[in-house]
Amino acid sequence: MKSPWKVFGKILIVASVVNLVGSCSTNEKNLEAELYQEALLKQIKNRGAGVEGQDYILRDSSLIDRPEWINEVKSWAESNEANAEYYKYFSNQSGPKIQRALACDISKTNIRAEVSVQIARGLVSNLIGYIETNVPNLTDREKLNNYLENQYADKVQSFVKGAQALKTYWEYREYRVDKGAKENFKAYVCASLIRIHKSSILKAMEQARELLLNNKMLAAKPEHLRQLLNTNFQILIKEMDLEIQQKTPESGNVEETQTLRS
């Protein structure tokens, strides 16, 4: 029978080894955190305090460097995303908010709103003449114009689906009156990077087009209206860069530009 003291001694050795390994791991993590924080504070000092025309001092941020995708989303996607030709990439930065989560949620919502506005404006771009000619009643014209200007984009936003949030970046800022701000306060701003498959945007465009075709006040000459909307649809495809490069049986290994829907 083994001596209980020997057994106890082995337990102590094992426990010491575990503690030593855990201690080393913790120390490494602490060192990494310290180095990151040191680099972050240095970068914040460099770009947060002395920028001309900036009405705030940067106090903290989620990354040491401000991401390229905030201002150069297309070039970032082309360099970093393997399937960039199949997706549209969008970025948006919120205004200052007291809560960081709220700022990030708003930046994501703003992107969907921007996509819907672009679709809505593109589809109604040349309908003014049609409305003037085919909607003779002044009250109906005013109602229709109000709908197209103030409500249609909101309807289209419900069609924009499949958005995938890829990245977020936040800053904690101290806005200062002495630097040009209207008042002294501290707040977060957040930028979001989202991608949406081009087929999802095209589907939203199709639904938005059908919404106009089914509008009773626009139904005086439905074939003429359909032609106008189809023209707008094709123009919008090019403006939003919704054509993709894909291989087809006819082309063999040659990539041809094709539109997923038209």
XYZ file of N, CA and C in Angstrom:
786
model
N 0.851 -1.198 0.000
C 0.000 0.000 0.000
C 0.881 1.240 0.000
N 0.504 2.176 -0.901
C 1.320 3.390 -1.001
C 1.101 4.278 0.206
N 2.179 4.908 0.606
C 2.085 5.839 1.725
C 1.210 7.032 1.343
N 0.279 7.447 2.190
C -0.562 8.621 1.880
C 0.250 9.871 1.670
N 1.442 9.913 2.313
C 2.281 11.098 2.129
C 2.852 11.157 0.718
N 3.191 9.958 0.168
C 3.687 9.935 -1.210
C 2.603 10.357 -2.185
N 1.383 9.833 -1.953
C 0.253 10.213 -2.810
C 0.015 11.711 -2.725
N 0.018 12.225 -1.523
C -0.204 13.660 -1.326
C 0.887 14.484 -2.002
N 2.121 13.950 -1.949
C 3.231 14.655 -2.584
C 3.073 14.740 -4.074
N 2.590 13.628 -4.699
C 2.357 13.637 -6.147
C 1.277 14.643 -6.524
N 0.239 14.705 -5.706
C -0.848 15.669 -5.958
C -0.307 17.089 -5.919
N 0.546 17.350 -4.952
C 1.127 18.692 -4.837
C 1.966 19.032 -6.053
N 2.726 18.047 -6.559
C 3.579 18.279 -7.732
C 2.718 18.608 -8.949
N 1.661 17.775 -9.145
C 0.764 18.002 -10.279
C 0.115 19.370 -10.167
N -0.361 19.704 -8.993
C -1.014 21.003 -8.784
C -0.049 22.145 -9.062
N 1.223 21.966 -8.646
C 2.221 23.016 -8.879
C 2.478 23.215 -10.361
N 2.534 22.082 -11.111
C 2.758 22.165 -12.553
C 1.601 22.878 -13.221
N 0.371 22.499 -12.837
C -0.821 23.135 -13.414
C -0.826 24.631 -13.126
N -0.504 24.989 -11.891
C -0.464 26.402 -11.525
C 0.601 27.151 -12.292
N 1.766 26.482 -12.494
C 2.859 27.117 -13.219
C 2.462 27.373 -14.667
N 1.840 26.340 -15.326
C 1.398 26.500 -16.708
C 0.335 27.584 -16.807
N -0.606 27.542 -15.887
C -1.656 28.556 -15.889
C -1.104 29.944 -15.666
N -0.113 30.030 -14.773
C 0.508 31.321 -14.495
C 1.223 31.865 -15.722
N 1.949 30.966 -16.432
C 2.652 31.396 -17.646
C 1.673 31.876 -18.704
N 0.580 31.112 -18.853
C -0.437 31.491 -19.839
C -1.049 32.833 -19.495
N -1.348 33.028 -18.213
C -1.934 34.290 -17.766
C -0.969 35.444 -17.979
N 0.310 35.193 -17.659
C 1.310 36.247 -17.846
C 1.449 36.641 -19.314
N 1.417 35.629 -20.201
C 1.498 35.925 -21.634
C 0.304 36.763 -22.089
N -0.881 36.376 -21.626
C -2.080 37.134 -21.979
C -2.014 38.548 -21.447
N -1.526 38.674 -20.200
C -1.406 40.008 -19.602
C -0.413 40.861 -20.382
N 0.709 40.239 -20.807
C 1.705 40.968 -21.572
C 1.126 41.416 -22.912
N 0.396 40.517 -23.585
C -0.234 40.869 -24.855
C -1.213 42.021 -24.665
N -1.993 41.957 -23.596
C -2.968 43.017 -23.320
C -2.271 44.342 -23.054
N -1.164 44.286 -22.298
C -0.421 45.509 -21.994
C 0.189 46.119 -23.252
N 0.778 45.245 -24.099
C 1.382 45.738 -25.344
C 0.314 46.339 -26.262
N -0.843 45.666 -26.338
C -1.932 46.182 -27.173
C -2.398 47.533 -26.636
N -2.596 47.619 -25.328
C -3.079 48.861 -24.741
C -2.068 49.983 -24.932
N -0.774 49.645 -24.816
C 0.269 50.651 -25.032
C 0.253 51.164 -26.467
N 0.142 50.247 -27.431
C 0.081 50.641 -28.841
C -1.183 51.435 -29.132
N -2.305 51.006 -28.522
C -3.576 51.699 -28.718
C -3.502 53.130 -28.202
N -2.979 53.294 -27.007
C -2.886 54.634 -26.425
C -1.965 55.537 -27.248
N -0.883 54.955 -27.766
C 0.033 55.730 -28.608
C -0.656 56.182 -29.884
N -1.407 55.261 -30.497
C -2.108 55.601 -31.735
C -3.206 56.624 -31.480
N -3.923 56.442 -30.376
C -4.982 57.387 -30.017
C -4.395 58.779 -29.819
N -3.258 58.842 -29.154
C -2.609 60.128 -28.931
C -2.207 60.769 -30.253
N -1.699 59.947 -31.184
C -1.242 60.471 -32.474
C -2.376 60.999 -33.330
N -3.510 60.281 -33.348
C -4.568 60.684 -34.270
C -5.798 61.261 -33.579
N -5.768 61.352 -32.271
C -6.968 61.807 -31.582
C -6.916 63.202 -31.019
N -5.761 63.785 -30.845
C -5.702 65.036 -30.103
C -5.433 66.256 -30.964
N -4.730 66.073 -32.072
C -4.288 67.259 -32.776
C -4.741 67.370 -34.210
N -5.856 66.739 -34.571
C -6.321 66.797 -35.946
C -7.061 68.101 -36.184
N -6.613 68.825 -37.176
C -7.220 70.127 -37.464
C -8.663 69.958 -37.948
N -9.559 70.777 -37.403
C -10.962 70.727 -37.805
C -11.771 69.654 -37.105
N -11.158 68.884 -36.224
C -11.844 67.817 -35.507
C -12.345 68.356 -34.176
N -13.636 68.173 -33.904
C -14.224 68.791 -32.714
C -14.254 67.873 -31.502
N -13.421 66.840 -31.486
C -13.388 65.905 -30.363
C -11.971 65.395 -30.146
N -11.771 64.807 -28.974
C -10.540 64.097 -28.649
C -10.880 62.623 -28.561
N -10.121 61.789 -29.245
C -10.350 60.349 -29.214
C -9.833 59.782 -27.899
N -10.715 59.106 -27.166
C -10.342 58.556 -25.867
C -10.120 57.045 -25.895
N -10.777 56.349 -26.801
C -10.608 54.902 -26.896
C -11.170 54.446 -28.239
N -10.748 53.259 -28.667
C -11.283 52.695 -29.906
C -11.097 51.186 -29.883
N -11.870 50.489 -30.702
C -11.825 49.026 -30.695
C -10.616 48.470 -31.439
N -9.996 49.272 -32.287
C -8.804 48.866 -33.027
C -7.757 49.967 -32.958
N -6.509 49.567 -33.120
C -5.434 50.558 -33.084
C -5.532 51.494 -34.284
N -5.768 50.937 -35.457
C -5.871 51.737 -36.677
C -7.317 51.797 -37.142
N -7.704 52.927 -37.664
C -9.039 53.071 -38.226
C -9.127 52.212 -39.492
N -10.126 51.322 -39.616
C -10.178 50.374 -40.739
C -10.362 51.044 -42.094
N -9.751 50.454 -43.095
C -9.849 50.960 -44.465
C -11.280 50.896 -44.988
N -12.035 49.852 -44.579
C -13.354 49.631 -45.150
C -14.362 50.724 -44.826
N -14.074 51.565 -43.862
C -15.017 52.635 -43.519
C -15.171 53.605 -44.689
N -14.063 53.960 -45.317
C -14.100 54.934 -46.412
C -13.843 54.313 -47.783
N -13.217 53.142 -47.829
C -12.866 52.497 -49.104
C -13.405 51.077 -49.124
N -14.717 50.955 -49.015
C -15.310 49.632 -48.831
C -15.120 48.741 -50.059
N -15.219 49.295 -51.250
C -15.096 48.486 -52.457
C -13.674 47.954 -52.622
N -12.676 48.817 -52.468
C -11.291 48.363 -52.626
C -10.914 47.385 -51.517
N -11.456 47.600 -50.317
C -11.195 46.657 -49.229
C -11.754 45.279 -49.583
N -12.992 45.235 -50.103
C -13.629 43.966 -50.447
C -12.847 43.244 -51.551
N -12.404 44.001 -52.540
C -11.662 43.391 -53.644
C -10.342 42.790 -53.174
N -9.768 43.364 -52.128
C -8.482 42.874 -51.631
C -8.620 41.785 -50.565
N -9.762 41.750 -49.868
C -9.878 40.882 -48.697
C -10.965 39.813 -48.769
N -11.884 39.929 -49.695
C -12.985 38.988 -49.769
C -12.869 38.103 -51.004
N -12.885 36.787 -50.790
C -12.697 35.844 -51.894
C -13.866 35.869 -52.880
N -15.072 36.140 -52.400
C -16.268 36.116 -53.246
C -16.843 37.516 -53.447
N -15.978 38.493 -53.540
C -16.434 39.884 -53.624
C -17.303 40.147 -54.848
N -17.113 39.366 -55.936
C -17.895 39.620 -57.143
C -19.358 39.223 -56.973
N -19.662 38.422 -55.938
C -21.040 37.964 -55.738
C -21.806 38.809 -54.721
N -21.114 39.700 -54.049
C -21.732 40.474 -52.980
C -21.547 41.974 -53.209
N -22.450 42.735 -52.603
C -22.271 44.186 -52.483
C -21.898 44.471 -51.039
N -20.917 45.349 -50.871
C -20.435 45.686 -49.533
C -20.783 47.137 -49.217
N -21.240 47.354 -47.999
C -21.666 48.680 -47.585
C -21.093 48.970 -46.195
N -20.802 50.232 -45.963
C -20.370 50.641 -44.625
C -21.072 51.936 -44.247
N -21.254 52.103 -42.946
C -21.892 53.318 -42.442
C -21.377 53.594 -41.039
N -21.195 54.862 -40.742
C -20.783 55.253 -39.399
C -21.893 56.058 -38.747
N -22.250 55.679 -37.540
C -23.325 56.356 -36.818
C -22.883 57.727 -36.333
N -23.845 58.498 -35.892
C -23.545 59.717 -35.169
C -23.211 59.385 -33.720
N -22.823 60.366 -32.918
C -22.463 60.108 -31.518
C -23.665 59.666 -30.689
N -23.479 58.562 -29.941
C -24.516 58.019 -29.078
C -23.915 57.683 -27.708
N -24.736 57.779 -26.676
C -24.247 57.511 -25.329
C -23.894 56.040 -25.157
N -24.676 55.147 -25.772
C -24.439 53.715 -25.644
C -23.758 53.171 -26.894
N -22.739 52.358 -26.681
C -21.988 51.798 -27.809
C -22.850 50.845 -28.637
N -23.619 49.983 -27.974
C -24.459 49.021 -28.697
C -25.480 49.729 -29.566
N -26.046 50.811 -29.040
C -27.026 51.583 -29.810
C -26.384 52.182 -31.050
N -25.184 52.722 -30.904
C -24.478 53.310 -32.048
C -24.228 52.264 -33.127
N -23.851 51.049 -32.727
C -23.584 49.991 -33.702
C -24.869 49.511 -34.374
N -25.955 49.409 -33.595
C -27.243 49.014 -34.182
C -27.713 50.040 -35.212
N -27.545 51.299 -34.895
C -27.973 52.364 -35.805
C -27.165 52.332 -37.093
N -25.867 52.090 -37.002
C -25.033 52.064 -38.212
C -25.464 50.938 -39.143
N -25.872 49.796 -38.580
C -26.336 48.678 -39.406
C -27.691 48.999 -40.047
N -28.586 49.597 -39.257
C -29.903 49.970 -39.792
C -29.763 51.009 -40.892
N -28.838 51.943 -40.719
C -28.626 52.985 -41.723
C -28.234 52.398 -43.074
N -27.474 51.310 -43.063
C -27.047 50.689 -44.321
C -28.253 50.151 -45.079
N -29.147 49.451 -44.399
C -30.350 48.937 -45.062
C -31.198 50.078 -45.591
N -31.265 51.160 -44.829
C -32.029 52.329 -45.289
C -31.393 52.936 -46.533
N -30.055 53.013 -46.570
C -29.359 53.567 -47.730
C -29.598 52.725 -48.981
N -29.584 51.403 -48.821
C -29.830 50.518 -49.958
C -31.250 50.719 -50.481
N -32.208 50.792 -49.578
C -33.607 50.957 -49.998
C -33.827 52.303 -50.672
N -33.196 53.349 -50.183
C -33.329 54.672 -50.806
C -32.742 54.660 -52.208
N -31.592 54.005 -52.383
C -30.968 53.929 -53.705
C -31.867 53.182 -54.691
N -32.473 52.092 -54.239
C -33.395 51.342 -55.097
C -34.613 52.191 -55.438
N -35.202 52.811 -54.423
C -36.418 53.589 -54.625
C -36.179 54.753 -55.583
N -35.108 55.483 -55.377
C -34.810 56.629 -56.246
C -34.537 56.186 -57.673
N -33.846 55.074 -57.805
C -33.542 54.589 -59.146
C -34.786 54.196 -59.924
N -35.733 53.560 -59.254
C -36.922 53.075 -59.947
C -37.907 54.186 -60.289
N -37.925 55.259 -59.515
C -38.900 56.340 -59.784
C -38.255 57.518 -60.514
N -37.016 57.348 -60.953
C -36.253 58.485 -61.468
C -36.903 59.190 -62.647
N -37.572 58.476 -63.556
C -38.157 59.138 -64.725
C -39.674 58.973 -64.795
N -40.317 58.872 -63.632
C -41.771 58.720 -63.603
C -42.530 60.047 -63.540
N -41.817 61.155 -63.423
C -42.490 62.452 -63.285
C -43.375 62.735 -64.497
N -42.807 62.532 -65.688
C -43.591 62.763 -66.901
C -44.787 61.841 -66.990
N -44.596 60.581 -66.603
C -45.707 59.616 -66.633
C -46.815 60.068 -65.689
N -46.441 60.507 -64.498
C -47.443 60.941 -63.517
C -48.197 62.162 -64.012
N -47.477 63.131 -64.549
C -48.120 64.345 -65.043
C -49.104 64.037 -66.166
N -48.778 63.075 -67.015
C -49.614 62.755 -68.174
C -50.778 61.837 -67.825
N -50.537 60.881 -66.944
C -51.502 59.811 -66.727
C -52.261 59.881 -65.403
N -51.921 60.835 -64.561
C -52.676 61.034 -63.314
C -53.234 62.448 -63.339
N -54.379 62.645 -63.993
C -54.891 64.002 -64.226
C -55.378 64.709 -62.972
N -55.851 63.958 -61.995
C -56.399 64.569 -60.787
C -55.273 65.125 -59.915
N -55.353 66.415 -59.592
C -54.299 67.088 -58.839
C -54.110 66.460 -57.455
N -55.204 66.155 -56.792
C -55.115 65.553 -55.453
C -54.418 64.207 -55.504
N -54.759 63.409 -56.523
C -54.105 62.108 -56.677
C -52.619 62.264 -56.961
N -52.278 63.266 -57.774
C -50.856 63.501 -58.077
C -50.088 63.871 -56.815
N -50.698 64.729 -55.996
C -50.035 65.142 -54.762
C -49.862 63.950 -53.809
N -50.899 63.125 -53.704
C -50.806 61.938 -52.854
C -49.730 60.990 -53.365
N -49.693 60.816 -54.673
C -48.724 59.912 -55.276
C -47.303 60.424 -55.095
N -47.103 61.713 -55.329
C -45.767 62.288 -55.159
C -45.308 62.191 -53.706
N -46.241 62.414 -52.775
C -45.911 62.292 -51.358
C -45.524 60.855 -51.014
N -46.254 59.907 -51.595
C -45.953 58.494 -51.365
C -44.563 58.135 -51.893
N -44.260 58.575 -53.109
C -42.974 58.241 -53.718
C -41.810 58.914 -52.998
N -42.030 60.128 -52.493
C -40.946 60.883 -51.859
C -40.733 60.493 -50.398
N -41.800 60.146 -49.690
C -41.700 59.993 -48.236
C -42.014 58.601 -47.697
N -42.666 57.756 -48.478
C -43.096 56.465 -47.948
C -42.541 55.267 -48.729
N -42.303 55.453 -49.989
C -41.929 54.330 -50.848
C -40.631 53.670 -50.396
N -39.621 54.466 -50.062
C -38.333 53.908 -49.632
C -38.483 53.071 -48.366
N -39.367 53.497 -47.461
C -39.604 52.710 -46.249
C -40.219 51.357 -46.597
N -41.117 51.342 -47.569
C -41.710 50.076 -48.018
C -40.632 49.177 -48.627
N -39.767 49.771 -49.414
C -38.708 48.997 -50.072
C -37.756 48.401 -49.046
N -37.536 49.111 -47.942
C -36.588 48.625 -46.937
C -36.994 47.255 -46.395
N -38.297 46.979 -46.345
C -38.750 45.672 -45.864
C -38.384 44.551 -46.831
N -38.041 44.906 -48.076
C -37.648 43.902 -49.070
C -36.157 43.595 -49.012
N -35.376 44.475 -48.401
C -33.920 44.307 -48.359
C -33.571 43.325 -47.243
N -33.232 42.109 -47.642
C -32.961 41.053 -46.667
C -31.625 40.378 -46.972
N -31.209 39.539 -46.038
C -29.974 38.781 -46.237
C -28.711 39.554 -45.918
N -28.818 40.669 -45.190
C -27.627 41.446 -44.843
C -26.806 40.702 -43.792
N -25.508 40.626 -44.010
C -24.591 39.956 -43.084
C -23.603 40.976 -42.523
N -23.609 41.134 -41.215
C -22.665 42.044 -40.571
C -21.307 41.362 -40.464
N -20.297 41.932 -41.085
C -18.956 41.338 -41.095
C -18.050 41.926 -40.019
N -18.103 43.228 -39.858
C -17.187 43.878 -38.926
C -17.852 45.113 -38.315
N -17.415 45.462 -37.127
C -17.781 46.740 -36.515
C -16.521 47.387 -35.949
N -16.571 48.674 -35.854
C -15.451 49.431 -35.289
C -16.048 50.608 -34.532
N -15.628 50.797 -33.289
C -16.177 51.906 -32.513
C -15.075 52.810 -31.970
N -15.457 54.031 -31.723
C -14.592 55.009 -31.075
C -15.342 55.647 -29.912
N -14.607 55.936 -28.865
C -15.170 56.685 -27.735
C -14.553 58.076 -27.781
N -15.393 59.082 -27.946
C -14.923 60.431 -28.197
C -15.353 61.401 -27.100
N -14.485 62.351 -26.861
C -14.831 63.461 -25.971
C -14.967 64.727 -26.826
N -16.196 65.131 -27.040
C -16.455 66.332 -27.822
C -16.239 67.553 -26.937
N -15.547 68.538 -27.511
C -15.131 69.704 -26.715
C -15.546 70.991 -27.400
N -16.092 71.905 -26.612
C -16.461 73.226 -27.131
C -15.235 73.962 -27.621
N -14.110 73.815 -26.904
C -12.897 74.537 -27.300
C -12.280 73.994 -28.588
N -12.829 72.860 -29.101
C -12.360 72.323 -30.377
C -13.406 72.477 -31.480
N -14.525 73.166 -31.126
C -15.523 73.456 -32.144
C -16.860 72.767 -31.971
N -16.983 71.872 -30.989
C -18.264 71.198 -30.748
C -19.262 72.176 -30.127
N -20.551 71.899 -30.281
C -21.589 72.770 -29.729
C -21.672 72.677 -28.215
N -21.262 71.526 -27.678
C -21.267 71.346 -26.229
C -20.242 70.297 -25.844
N -19.923 70.238 -24.563
C -18.998 69.236 -24.048
C -19.764 67.960 -23.705
N -19.372 66.858 -24.273
C -19.973 65.579 -23.923
C -19.101 64.441 -24.447
N -19.336 63.245 -23.904
C -18.617 62.051 -24.339
C -19.623 61.073 -24.955
N -19.216 60.421 -26.048
C -20.146 59.529 -26.742
C -19.381 58.548 -27.615
N -20.084 57.502 -28.011
C -19.550 56.503 -28.924
C -20.042 56.774 -30.345
N -19.189 56.493 -31.308
C -19.623 56.360 -32.700
C -19.210 54.960 -33.139
N -19.995 54.387 -34.022
C -19.724 53.016 -34.452
C -19.888 52.915 -35.958
N -18.976 52.222 -36.592
C -19.059 51.941 -38.027
C -19.285 50.446 -38.218
N -20.127 50.101 -39.184
C -20.418 48.704 -39.480
C -20.124 48.405 -40.940
N -19.665 47.196 -41.179
C -19.439 46.687 -42.532
C -20.428 45.555 -42.774
N -21.215 45.680 -43.825
C -22.247 44.694 -44.133
C -22.104 44.259 -45.580
N -22.383 42.992 -45.834
C -22.442 42.519 -47.212
C -23.826 41.921 -47.471
N -24.296 42.107 -48.698
C -25.571 41.547 -49.132
C -25.334 40.884 -50.486
N -25.795 39.668 -50.633
C -25.619 38.979 -51.906
C -26.365 39.746 -52.997
N -25.754 39.853 -54.152
C -26.358 40.616 -55.239
C -27.733 40.079 -55.626
N -27.923 38.778 -55.516
C -29.229 38.195 -55.843
C -30.304 38.695 -54.882
N -29.934 38.947 -53.623
C -30.897 39.469 -52.649
C -31.304 40.898 -52.979
N -30.338 41.686 -53.445
C -30.661 43.064 -53.828
C -31.538 43.074 -55.070
N -31.235 42.208 -56.015
C -32.050 42.116 -57.229
C -33.471 41.676 -56.902
N -33.607 40.772 -55.966
C -34.949 40.347 -55.551
C -35.706 41.508 -54.919
N -35.020 42.297 -54.093
C -35.651 43.477 -53.494
C -36.079 44.468 -54.574
N -35.250 44.617 -55.603
C -35.600 45.510 -56.709
C -36.835 45.012 -57.450
N -36.930 43.701 -57.655
C -38.095 43.135 -58.330
C -39.368 43.384 -57.526
N -39.276 43.198 -56.213
C -40.434 43.427 -55.358
C -40.815 44.907 -55.336
N -39.808 45.772 -55.355
C -40.074 47.210 -55.381
C -40.734 47.616 -56.689
N -40.300 47.012 -57.792
C -40.912 47.291 -59.095
C -42.373 46.847 -59.110
N -42.648 45.659 -58.580
C -44.021 45.154 -58.546
C -44.911 46.028 -57.679
N -44.338 46.580 -56.632
C -45.111 47.463 -55.754
C -45.623 48.680 -56.515
N -44.795 49.218 -57.402
C -45.223 50.358 -58.220
C -46.219 49.930 -59.289
N -46.000 48.778 -59.881
C -46.921 48.295 -60.920
C -48.312 48.027 -60.362
N -48.388 47.695 -59.075
C -49.673 47.401 -58.445
C -50.311 48.622 -57.794
N -49.653 49.775 -57.911
C -50.215 50.998 -57.351
C -51.385 51.474 -58.226
N -52.556 51.623 -57.625
C -53.766 51.936 -58.395
C -53.658 53.289 -59.091
N -52.978 54.249 -58.467
C -52.887 55.582 -59.061
C -51.919 55.611 -60.249
N -51.110 54.559 -60.413
C -50.163 54.503 -61.525
C -50.627 53.561 -62.637
N -51.840 53.064 -62.528
C -52.273 51.982 -63.423
C -52.979 52.458 -64.689
N -52.888 53.744 -65.044
C -53.600 54.248 -66.228
C -53.109 53.574 -67.508
N -51.809 53.493 -67.692
C -51.222 52.822 -68.865
C -50.166 51.840 -68.366
N -50.604 50.666 -67.923
C -49.682 49.725 -67.271
C -48.513 49.277 -68.143
N -48.716 49.131 -69.453
C -47.623 48.679 -70.303
C -46.539 49.744 -70.433
N -46.985 50.996 -70.578
C -46.029 52.108 -70.614
C -45.261 52.195 -69.305
N -45.978 52.024 -68.196
C -45.333 52.057 -66.884
C -44.329 50.927 -66.742
N -44.691 49.739 -67.191
C -43.791 48.596 -67.102
C -42.509 48.841 -67.905
N -42.642 49.446 -69.073
C -41.469 49.742 -69.892
C -40.549 50.732 -69.183
N -41.142 51.762 -68.578
C -40.339 52.746 -67.847
C -39.596 52.079 -66.686
N -40.310 51.263 -65.943
C -39.698 50.621 -64.781
C -38.640 49.608 -65.187
N -38.856 48.906 -66.269
C -37.845 47.958 -66.754
C -36.576 48.684 -67.183
N -36.762 49.855 -67.821
C -35.597 50.667 -68.200
C -34.839 51.111 -66.958
N -35.579 51.608 -65.966
C -34.954 52.034 -64.712
C -34.246 50.866 -64.032
N -34.862 49.703 -64.103
C -34.321 48.505 -63.480
C -32.939 48.181 -64.054
N -32.825 48.200 -65.370
C -31.553 47.880 -66.019
C -30.485 48.935 -65.726
N -30.899 50.193 -65.692
C -29.950 51.264 -65.355
C -29.447 51.095 -63.926
N -30.362 50.749 -63.035
C -30.009 50.591 -61.626
C -29.051 49.420 -61.409
N -29.220 48.360 -62.184
C -28.302 47.217 -62.105
C -26.862 47.666 -62.359
N -26.684 48.504 -63.368
C -25.337 48.986 -63.692
C -24.831 49.970 -62.641
N -25.723 50.872 -62.194
C -25.317 51.871 -61.206
C -24.893 51.222 -59.888
N -25.589 50.151 -59.497
C -25.285 49.485 -58.235
C -24.282 48.340 -58.405
N -23.791 48.157 -59.638
C -22.789 47.142 -59.918
C -23.280 45.760 -59.478
N -24.451 45.377 -59.987
C -25.062 44.108 -59.608
C -24.805 42.997 -60.616
N -24.017 43.287 -61.620
C -23.615 42.232 -62.549
C -22.454 41.464 -61.937
N -22.433 40.156 -62.183
C -21.360 39.349 -61.605
C -20.628 38.593 -62.698
N -19.392 38.219 -62.404
C -18.592 37.400 -63.311
C -18.809 35.942 -62.943
N -19.334 35.148 -63.861
C -19.502 33.731 -63.569
C -19.269 32.901 -64.829
N -18.853 31.654 -64.638
C -18.588 30.755 -65.751
C -19.889 30.120 -66.234
N -20.022 29.996 -67.539
C -21.214 29.385 -68.119
C -20.791 28.230 -69.013
N -21.689 27.255 -69.269
C -21.329 26.129 -70.147
C -20.894 26.581 -71.533
N -21.506 27.660 -72.028
C -21.177 28.137 -73.364
C -19.787 28.751 -73.423
N -19.376 29.326 -72.312
C -18.119 30.063 -72.328
C -16.929 29.218 -71.913
N -17.182 27.986 -71.411
C -16.077 27.137 -70.979
C -15.371 27.760 -69.796
N -14.108 28.077 -69.948
C -13.347 28.679 -68.863
C -13.321 30.197 -68.930
N -14.040 30.763 -69.870
C -14.053 32.223 -70.004
C -15.151 32.786 -69.127
N -14.832 33.780 -68.335
C -15.823 34.402 -67.470
C -16.574 35.467 -68.250
N -17.900 35.422 -68.152
C -18.733 36.400 -68.814
C -19.540 37.165 -67.781
N -19.785 38.427 -68.038
C -20.599 39.233 -67.142
C -22.066 38.896 -67.378
N -22.729 38.468 -66.309
C -24.133 38.129 -66.416
C -24.893 38.747 -65.260
N -26.145 39.066 -65.508
C -27.014 39.569 -64.479
C -27.843 38.412 -63.944
N -27.946 38.337 -62.637
C -28.678 37.226 -62.038
C -30.159 37.290 -62.384
N -30.733 38.481 -62.369
C -32.136 38.660 -62.728
C -32.270 39.908 -63.568
N -33.265 39.942 -64.426
C -33.512 41.154 -65.207
C -34.997 41.280 -65.456
